[in-house]
Tab-separated table of C-alpha atoms in Angstrom:
chain	number	residue	atom	x	y	z
S	163	MET	CA	70.883	70.690	46.019
S	164	LEU	CA	68.413	68.657	48.042
S	165	LYS	CA	66.655	66.969	45.151
S	166	ASP	CA	68.600	63.731	45.652
S	167	VAL	CA	67.484	63.514	49.275
S	168	VAL	CA	63.909	62.326	49.584
S	169	ILE	CA	62.438	64.376	52.433
S	170	LYS	CA	59.317	62.554	53.481
S	171	LYS	CA	57.352	63.274	56.643
S	172	SER	CA	59.174	60.487	58.454
S	173	SER	CA	62.555	61.853	57.344
S	174	PHE	CA	61.625	65.318	58.527
S	175	SER	CA	60.782	63.924	61.945
S	176	TYR	CA	64.241	62.315	62.079
S	177	ILE	CA	65.960	65.618	61.319
S	178	THR	CA	63.822	67.552	63.796
S	179	PHE	CA	64.424	65.039	66.563
S	180	LEU	CA	68.159	64.806	65.945
S	181	PHE	CA	68.377	68.594	66.074
S	182	PHE	CA	66.670	68.762	69.437
S	183	CYS	CA	68.908	65.964	70.715
S	184	SER	CA	72.023	67.846	69.671
S	185	ILE	CA	71.100	71.035	71.519
S	186	ALA	CA	70.140	69.028	74.580
S	187	LEU	CA	73.518	67.925	75.792
S	188	ILE	CA	72.434	68.920	79.273
S	189	PRO	CA	69.526	66.908	80.727
S	190	PHE	CA	66.503	67.969	78.709
S	191	SER	CA	64.198	67.452	81.689
S	192	GLU	CA	65.610	70.683	83.153
S	193	VAL	CA	64.413	72.764	80.215
S	194	LYS	CA	60.835	73.995	80.245
S	195	PHE	CA	58.647	76.103	77.987
S	196	SER	CA	55.451	77.521	79.520
S	197	GLY	CA	55.889	75.085	82.418
S	198	ILE	CA	55.962	72.018	80.135
S	199	SER	CA	59.067	69.847	80.428
S	200	LEU	CA	60.753	69.029	77.114
S	201	ALA	CA	61.406	65.532	78.461
S	202	ASN	CA	57.758	64.898	77.560
S	203	PHE	CA	58.635	65.726	73.958
S	204	PHE	CA	61.128	62.858	73.899
S	205	PHE	CA	58.664	60.336	75.290
S	206	LEU	CA	56.162	61.489	72.660
S	207	ILE	CA	58.709	60.860	69.888
S	208	TYR	CA	59.606	57.455	71.318
S	209	GLY	CA	55.942	56.509	71.465
S	210	ILE	CA	55.410	57.646	67.866
S	211	SER	CA	58.480	55.636	66.776
S	212	PHE	CA	57.047	52.503	68.377
S	213	ILE	CA	53.639	53.062	66.789
S	214	MET	CA	55.238	53.649	63.378
S	215	LEU	CA	57.152	50.377	63.693
S	216	ILE	CA	53.834	48.608	64.205
S	217	LYS	CA	52.083	50.552	61.446
S	218	ASN	CA	54.856	49.858	58.909
S	219	LYS	CA	54.953	46.172	59.932
S	220	LYS	CA	58.601	46.531	60.953
S	221	LEU	CA	58.281	45.811	64.675
S	222	ILE	CA	58.960	42.066	64.396
S	223	TYR	CA	61.923	42.709	62.091
S	224	ALA	CA	63.348	45.337	64.472
S	225	VAL	CA	62.960	43.047	67.485
S	226	GLN	CA	64.565	40.116	65.615
S	227	LEU	CA	67.469	42.360	64.663
S	228	LEU	CA	67.904	43.428	68.295
S	229	ILE	CA	67.719	39.848	69.608
S	230	ARG	CA	70.236	38.500	67.085
S	231	GLU	CA	72.569	41.435	67.632
S	232	ARG	CA	72.796	40.494	71.371
S	233	PHE	CA	75.207	43.213	72.550
S	234	LEU	CA	72.561	45.883	73.074
S	235	LEU	CA	70.318	43.372	74.855
S	236	LEU	CA	73.149	42.421	77.234
S	237	LEU	CA	73.945	46.087	77.752
S	238	PHE	CA	70.383	46.946	78.729
S	239	LEU	CA	70.245	43.863	80.953
S	240	SER	CA	73.312	45.275	82.762
S	241	LEU	CA	71.535	48.621	83.092
S	242	LEU	CA	68.414	46.979	84.513
S	243	LEU	CA	70.449	44.920	86.983
S	244	SER	CA	72.197	48.080	88.180
S	245	PHE	CA	68.769	49.314	89.289
S	246	CYS	CA	68.722	46.584	91.954
S	247	TRP	CA	71.658	48.095	93.861
S	248	SER	CA	71.437	51.697	92.663
S	249	ILE	CA	72.025	54.415	95.263
S	250	ASP	CA	69.312	56.450	93.517
S	251	THR	CA	66.729	54.043	92.067
S	252	HIS	CA	64.515	56.844	90.750
S	253	ALA	CA	67.325	58.404	88.699
S	254	THR	CA	68.488	55.010	87.417
S	255	LEU	CA	65.017	53.864	86.368
S	256	TYR	CA	64.182	57.166	84.687
S	257	ASN	CA	67.461	57.225	82.750
S	258	ILE	CA	67.075	53.575	81.692
S	259	MET	CA	63.603	54.387	80.352
S	260	THR	CA	64.837	57.396	78.380
S	261	LEU	CA	67.868	55.503	77.047
S	262	PHE	CA	65.603	52.626	76.010
S	263	GLY	CA	63.425	55.163	74.198
S	264	THR	CA	66.571	56.327	72.395
S	265	LEU	CA	67.176	52.699	71.409
S	266	VAL	CA	63.596	52.357	70.097
S	267	PHE	CA	64.117	55.446	67.957
S	268	SER	CA	67.388	53.986	66.622
S	269	MET	CA	65.615	50.693	65.847
S	270	TYR	CA	62.981	52.657	63.912
S	271	ILE	CA	65.698	54.364	61.843
S	272	VAL	CA	67.561	51.128	61.035
S	273	ALA	CA	64.374	49.168	60.288
S	274	THR	CA	62.959	51.787	57.904
S	275	LYS	CA	66.075	53.317	56.305
S	276	GLU	CA	68.860	51.788	54.284
S	277	TYR	CA	72.336	52.751	55.470
S	278	GLU	CA	73.133	55.081	52.547
S	279	ASP	CA	69.817	56.895	53.029
S	280	PHE	CA	70.642	57.345	56.704
S	281	LEU	CA	73.916	59.053	55.753
S	282	LYS	CA	72.045	61.395	53.403
S	283	LEU	CA	69.638	62.182	56.200
S	284	LEU	CA	72.498	63.001	58.570
S	285	LEU	CA	74.060	65.266	55.949
S	286	VAL	CA	70.857	67.298	55.631
S	287	TYR	CA	70.529	67.419	59.405
S	288	PHE	CA	74.060	68.756	59.944
S	289	PHE	CA	73.600	71.360	57.208
S	290	ILE	CA	70.418	72.595	58.922
S	291	PHE	CA	72.132	72.478	62.318
S	292	CYS	CA	75.018	74.639	61.048
S	293	VAL	CA	72.769	77.208	59.380
S	294	ILE	CA	70.536	77.592	62.442
S	295	ASN	CA	73.491	77.942	64.817
S	296	LEU	CA	75.296	80.378	62.515
S	297	LEU	CA	72.209	82.588	62.267
S	298	TYR	CA	71.694	82.345	66.027
S	299	VAL	CA	75.194	83.637	66.782
S	300	LEU	CA	75.189	86.311	64.059
S	301	SER	CA	71.822	87.609	65.251
S	302	GLY	CA	73.408	88.569	68.568
S	303	ALA	CA	70.906	86.522	70.548
S	304	GLY	CA	73.717	84.534	72.213
S	305	GLY	CA	75.805	81.498	71.485
S	306	ILE	CA	79.173	83.002	72.516
S	307	GLU	CA	81.088	82.192	75.717
S	308	THR	CA	81.188	85.166	78.110
S	309	GLU	CA	82.590	83.680	81.327
S	310	THR	CA	85.261	81.095	80.503
S	311	ASN	CA	86.901	80.835	77.061
S	312	ILE	CA	85.546	84.287	76.299
S	313	GLY	CA	84.689	84.772	72.621
S	314	ALA	CA	84.472	81.078	71.739
S	315	TRP	CA	81.291	80.109	69.910
S	316	LYS	CA	78.991	77.604	71.647
S	317	GLY	CA	75.860	77.947	69.493
S	318	LEU	CA	72.658	76.538	70.934
S	319	THR	CA	74.468	73.772	72.801
S	320	GLY	CA	75.530	75.929	75.736
S	321	GLN	CA	79.213	74.905	75.760
S	322	LYS	CA	82.005	75.184	73.193
S	323	ASN	CA	83.237	71.587	73.449
S	324	ARG	CA	79.707	70.207	73.053
S	325	PHE	CA	79.333	72.415	70.006
S	326	GLY	CA	82.689	71.210	68.658
S	327	PHE	CA	81.821	67.514	69.105
S	328	ILE	CA	78.664	67.794	67.009
S	329	LEU	CA	80.435	69.821	64.328
S	330	SER	CA	83.227	67.239	64.226
S	331	ILE	CA	80.725	64.464	63.441
S	332	GLY	CA	79.067	66.705	60.857
S	333	PHE	CA	82.415	67.306	59.148
S	334	ILE	CA	83.112	63.556	59.030
S	335	VAL	CA	79.642	62.820	57.591
S	336	ALA	CA	79.978	65.513	54.920
S	337	LEU	CA	83.451	64.318	53.908
S	338	ILE	CA	82.395	60.683	53.595
S	339	VAL	CA	79.235	61.544	51.638
S	340	LEU	CA	81.364	63.726	49.341
S	341	ILE	CA	83.745	60.884	48.454
S	342	SER	CA	81.040	58.208	48.281
S	343	GLN	CA	77.992	59.926	46.715
S	344	ARG	CA	78.881	62.415	44.010
S	345	LYS	CA	75.260	63.491	43.461
S	346	LEU	CA	75.324	65.351	46.792
S	347	LYS	CA	78.558	67.199	46.037
S	348	ILE	CA	77.257	70.750	46.516
S	349	LEU	CA	75.470	70.005	49.785
S	350	SER	CA	78.503	68.080	51.064
S	351	ILE	CA	80.938	70.901	50.268
S	352	ALA	CA	78.618	73.483	51.849
S	353	THR	CA	78.333	71.386	55.013
S	354	LEU	CA	82.098	70.833	55.105
S	355	ALA	CA	82.721	74.575	54.884
S	356	LEU	CA	80.130	75.425	57.550
S	357	THR	CA	81.239	72.751	60.030
S	358	ALA	CA	84.925	73.676	59.578
S	359	PHE	CA	84.227	77.401	60.075
S	360	LEU	CA	82.057	76.867	63.152
S	361	MET	CA	84.510	74.346	64.626
S	362	ILE	CA	87.332	76.885	64.370
S	363	LYS	CA	85.121	79.543	65.973
S	364	SER	CA	84.272	77.138	68.810
S	365	GLU	CA	87.977	76.978	69.709
S	366	SER	CA	87.482	73.348	70.758
S	367	SER	CA	90.976	71.868	70.487
S	368	THR	CA	89.688	68.363	71.244
S	369	ALA	CA	87.203	68.512	68.360
S	370	LEU	CA	89.861	69.817	65.968
S	371	ILE	CA	92.347	67.092	66.961
S	372	VAL	CA	89.797	64.277	66.686
S	373	THR	CA	88.558	65.603	63.337
S	374	THR	CA	92.135	65.702	62.034
S	375	ILE	CA	92.686	62.097	63.149
S	376	ALA	CA	89.425	61.041	61.471
S	377	VAL	CA	90.380	62.765	58.203
S	378	ILE	CA	93.807	61.064	58.232
S	379	LEU	CA	92.050	57.763	58.908
S	380	ILE	CA	89.656	58.244	55.989
S	381	PHE	CA	92.278	59.259	53.428
S	382	SER	CA	94.865	56.766	54.652
S	383	SER	CA	92.364	53.974	54.173
S	384	LYS	CA	91.668	55.254	50.691
S	385	LEU	CA	95.354	55.387	49.756
S	386	LEU	CA	95.934	51.953	51.224
S	387	LYS	CA	92.982	50.546	49.294
S	388	LEU	CA	91.126	50.255	52.599
S	389	HIS	CA	93.222	47.420	54.017
S	390	PRO	CA	92.473	47.674	57.764
S	391	TYR	CA	95.603	45.963	59.112
S	392	LEU	CA	97.947	48.124	57.076
S	393	LEU	CA	95.882	51.134	58.120
S	394	PHE	CA	96.311	50.309	61.803
S	395	ALA	CA	100.041	49.819	61.247
S	396	LEU	CA	100.268	53.310	59.720
S	397	ILE	CA	98.343	54.866	62.603
S	398	SER	CA	100.516	53.078	65.177
S	399	PHE	CA	103.649	54.229	63.382
S	400	SER	CA	102.373	57.821	63.260
S	401	VAL	CA	101.577	57.836	66.983
S	402	THR	CA	105.008	56.344	67.799
S	403	LEU	CA	106.683	58.963	65.595
S	404	LEU	CA	104.746	61.734	67.354
S	405	ILE	CA	105.776	60.451	70.806
S	406	GLY	CA	109.389	60.225	69.664
S	407	PHE	CA	109.230	63.794	68.345
S	408	LEU	CA	107.884	65.058	71.680
S	409	ASN	CA	110.502	63.146	73.673
S	410	PHE	CA	113.212	64.944	71.703
S	411	PHE	CA	112.426	68.068	73.710
S	412	GLU	CA	113.146	68.614	77.400
S	413	SER	CA	109.537	69.163	78.406
S	414	PRO	CA	107.144	67.431	75.984
S	415	ALA	CA	104.220	68.006	78.375
S	416	GLU	CA	104.619	71.742	77.931
S	417	ILE	CA	104.473	71.347	74.150
S	418	VAL	CA	101.266	69.331	74.343
S	419	SER	CA	99.621	71.706	76.801
S	420	GLY	CA	100.710	74.717	74.777
S	421	THR	CA	99.398	73.247	71.533
S	422	THR	CA	95.986	72.296	72.878
S	423	GLY	CA	95.510	75.270	75.154
S	424	LYS	CA	95.030	73.001	78.205
S	425	ASP	CA	96.971	72.872	81.457
S	426	LEU	CA	99.163	69.898	82.396
S	427	THR	CA	96.262	68.151	84.144
S	428	PHE	CA	93.901	68.430	81.135
S	429	THR	CA	92.120	71.390	82.791
S	430	GLY	CA	91.741	69.585	86.089
S	431	ARG	CA	90.459	66.315	84.653
S	432	THR	CA	93.193	64.149	86.136
S	433	ASP	CA	92.312	65.424	89.612
S	434	ILE	CA	88.718	64.321	89.012
S	435	TRP	CA	89.827	60.919	87.681
S	436	ILE	CA	91.917	60.179	90.794
S	437	VAL	CA	88.957	60.889	93.088
S	438	ILE	CA	86.553	58.896	90.889
S	439	LEU	CA	88.920	55.908	90.906
S	440	ASN	CA	88.799	55.932	94.702
S	441	PHE	CA	85.001	55.818	94.578
S	442	ILE	CA	85.132	52.976	92.035
S	443	LYS	CA	87.322	50.946	94.416
S	444	GLU	CA	84.531	51.113	97.012
S	445	SER	CA	82.061	49.418	94.634
S	446	HIS	CA	84.135	48.024	91.806
S	447	TYR	CA	82.121	44.907	90.942
S	448	LEU	CA	78.583	46.313	90.696
S	449	GLY	CA	78.946	50.093	90.581
S	450	TYR	CA	76.555	52.678	91.997
S	451	GLY	CA	73.772	52.248	89.459
S	452	TYR	CA	73.352	53.728	85.973
S	453	ASN	CA	73.503	57.560	86.172
S	454	ALA	CA	72.924	57.415	89.940
S	455	PHE	CA	76.222	58.707	91.339
S	456	TRP	CA	75.854	62.353	90.320
S	457	SER	CA	72.186	62.529	91.353
S	458	SER	CA	72.956	61.375	94.896
S	459	PRO	CA	73.444	64.309	97.315
S	460	ILE	CA	75.509	62.106	99.623
S	461	MET	CA	77.959	61.005	96.924
S	462	THR	CA	78.280	64.449	95.330
S	463	SER	CA	78.898	65.944	98.780
S	464	ARG	CA	81.658	63.388	99.410
S	465	PHE	CA	83.101	64.115	95.974
S	466	VAL	CA	83.212	67.881	96.572
S	467	SER	CA	84.797	67.448	100.010
S	468	SER	CA	87.469	65.239	98.400
S	469	ILE	CA	88.392	67.522	95.509
S	470	GLY	CA	87.220	71.002	96.516
S	471	PHE	CA	84.957	71.871	93.567
S	472	GLU	CA	81.779	70.682	91.838
S	473	THR	CA	81.361	68.902	88.514
S	474	ILE	CA	78.568	67.007	86.777
S	475	SER	CA	80.515	64.056	85.363
S	476	SER	CA	83.784	62.127	85.507
S	477	HIS	CA	84.993	63.799	82.290
S	478	ASN	CA	85.920	60.329	81.104
S	479	GLY	CA	83.371	58.062	79.478
S	480	TYR	CA	85.116	54.841	80.531
S	481	LEU	CA	85.269	55.846	84.195
S	482	GLU	CA	81.638	56.989	84.001
S	483	VAL	CA	80.448	53.594	82.749
S	484	PHE	CA	82.589	51.825	85.374
S	485	LEU	CA	81.206	54.124	88.080
S	486	GLY	CA	77.609	53.277	87.172
S	487	LEU	CA	77.767	49.637	86.092
S	488	GLY	CA	80.859	48.311	87.863
S	489	PHE	CA	83.377	45.878	86.418
S	490	ILE	CA	80.723	43.479	85.089
S	491	GLY	CA	78.716	46.097	83.179
S	492	PHE	CA	81.864	47.884	82.022
S	493	SER	CA	83.248	44.608	80.630
S	494	VAL	CA	80.039	44.019	78.653
S	495	PHE	CA	80.146	47.555	77.243
S	496	LEU	CA	83.853	47.516	76.387
S	497	PHE	CA	83.592	44.086	74.739
S	498	GLY	CA	80.710	45.321	72.562
S	499	LEU	CA	82.567	48.496	71.620
S	500	LEU	CA	85.675	46.586	70.542
S	501	LYS	CA	83.537	43.987	68.771
S	502	TYR	CA	81.913	46.630	66.585
S	503	LEU	CA	85.215	48.359	65.962
S	504	LYS	CA	86.456	45.047	64.554
S	505	LEU	CA	83.225	44.566	62.547
S	506	SER	CA	83.607	48.021	60.997
S	507	LEU	CA	87.134	47.132	59.885
S	508	ASN	CA	85.977	43.788	58.501
S	509	LEU	CA	83.165	45.473	56.591
S	510	ILE	CA	85.597	47.906	54.993
S	511	LYS	CA	87.883	45.040	54.063
S	512	LYS	CA	84.956	43.066	52.604
S	513	ALA	CA	83.609	45.967	50.522
S	514	PRO	CA	86.558	48.310	49.828
S	515	ARG	CA	84.748	50.136	47.026
S	516	ASN	CA	81.938	51.318	49.291
S	517	LYS	CA	83.433	54.462	50.839
S	518	SER	CA	80.261	55.190	52.829
S	519	TYR	CA	81.177	52.391	55.267
S	520	LEU	CA	84.048	54.565	56.460
S	521	PHE	CA	81.615	56.548	58.604
S	522	LEU	CA	80.931	53.537	60.812
S	523	LEU	CA	84.646	53.190	61.582
S	524	ALA	CA	85.272	56.944	61.829
S	525	PHE	CA	82.371	57.462	64.255
S	526	LEU	CA	83.531	54.653	66.559
S	527	VAL	CA	87.078	56.057	66.528
S	528	PHE	CA	85.630	59.502	67.268
S	529	LEU	CA	83.677	58.131	70.221
S	530	ILE	CA	86.568	56.061	71.592
S	531	ILE	CA	89.002	58.996	71.518
S	532	ASN	CA	86.636	61.692	72.821
S	533	ASN	CA	85.592	59.617	75.807
S	534	PHE	CA	89.079	59.812	77.252
S	535	THR	CA	88.392	63.447	78.175
S	536	GLU	CA	84.571	63.674	78.176
S	537	SER	CA	81.707	61.476	79.411
S	538	LEU	CA	79.841	60.800	76.163
S	539	PHE	CA	78.839	57.134	76.463
S	540	LEU	CA	75.212	56.038	76.995
S	541	LEU	CA	73.696	59.501	77.343
S	542	PRO	CA	69.868	59.379	77.321
S	543	ASN	CA	67.999	61.646	74.875
S	544	HIS	CA	71.236	62.311	73.045
S	545	LEU	CA	72.437	62.437	69.452
S	546	LEU	CA	75.573	60.392	70.228
S	547	SER	CA	73.522	57.558	71.738
S	548	ILE	CA	71.285	57.481	68.659
S	549	LEU	CA	74.359	57.285	66.434
S	550	LEU	CA	76.011	54.610	68.606
S	551	PHE	CA	72.934	52.355	68.677
S	552	SER	CA	72.295	52.922	64.972
S	553	THR	CA	75.933	52.149	64.154
S	554	CYS	CA	75.786	48.845	66.068
S	555	LEU	CA	72.519	47.807	64.418
S	556	TYR	CA	73.618	48.842	60.928
S	557	LEU	CA	76.917	46.980	61.305
S	558	TYR	CA	75.105	43.823	62.322
S	559	LYS	CA	72.552	44.282	59.535
S	560	LEU	CA	75.239	44.831	56.895
S	561	HIS	CA	77.186	41.780	58.099
S	562	HIS	CA	74.047	39.630	58.029
S	563	PRO	CA	72.162	40.534	54.825
S	564	GLU	CA	70.159	37.302	55.124
S	565	ILE	CA	68.025	39.013	57.788
S	566	THR	CA	66.901	41.626	55.277
S	567	LYS	CA	66.299	38.923	52.647
S	568	LYS	CA	64.124	36.909	55.015
S	569	LYS	CA	62.161	40.031	55.805
S	570	ALA	CA	61.596	40.696	52.094
S	571	VAL	CA	60.495	37.111	51.498
S	572	SER	CA	58.035	37.196	54.393
S	573	HIS	CA	56.400	40.249	52.933
């Protein structure tokens, strides 16, 4: 089953690192074994990635790719500038360093792996992730919610929605590999079955909805011969039809809340958003500094006094970026996100026979939708950040094959 996936030492390090990233959806610096912070593990991996780029003579190529790509450079420039007016400079600097390390790791992946090989690697990773989490729950060691959402599976991630998000990406990867690379059929089907089963057990309605949308997107594009404009027209029509169906009833909000298992305020999220918007108005141009707001005792105290309870994020990725980077940084980020969404559509249109390119579009759609209810953008030491940076770099690389050709000629 794994014979078509070349598992070298470097590949094994990818899988291991991605696994640790996925179970570390809370700040990894808080987790310690024998008094040693696991944040040190990340810095070790980042350092090894940088050394391997030098050893494999890929550093110059990776840097050239980053410079020509521009968006990520502008993004990190915005992050660095936010340090100048951050309300918690220590938190901002530390998080910029760890996020930059995540970028270095992504550069190492893109510089040393072809896109199709990266998808194979992700497939193996998600299969391993599912098996380990399944065994963990079945062993009785934990992995099941006992306080809220009692009985829902959360695996090693500590929270059912976090678990569901990762499984959703795994399902998308397995489905795309299945329709694009027939040699990995058995592994793909096994991963599909495991991710679907665990997603249902997680009882994460958001993950199930987003996965359903992604599947419709993938198969609609296939039926429409991957024409992106017609695809968008179909999606728009479907959404309009759904809204019209809900408006037919007296209380459509009750239908939505009943279907998803959430209250009418998205389990209190809208209350949080209103308070966060008021804070944004106080510093709307520059923000409070990258990842500084929630580490500031003064700001968190003001937040709690305004809303009456504690939380660790805005529960909205767009508001979170705006909160940290202000209008200027948010504009840079949003422009880049939309730019790569367009590039993914153009790539599919340019090479309609290559079904593997669907992952790039599906992942961006996944990220865009999920960040309306969760703060999942620009998380340091995180699987989603690795996938976002890798997606941007791969899209640029695939749109500019002359970079790879020049690299081959120089060698």
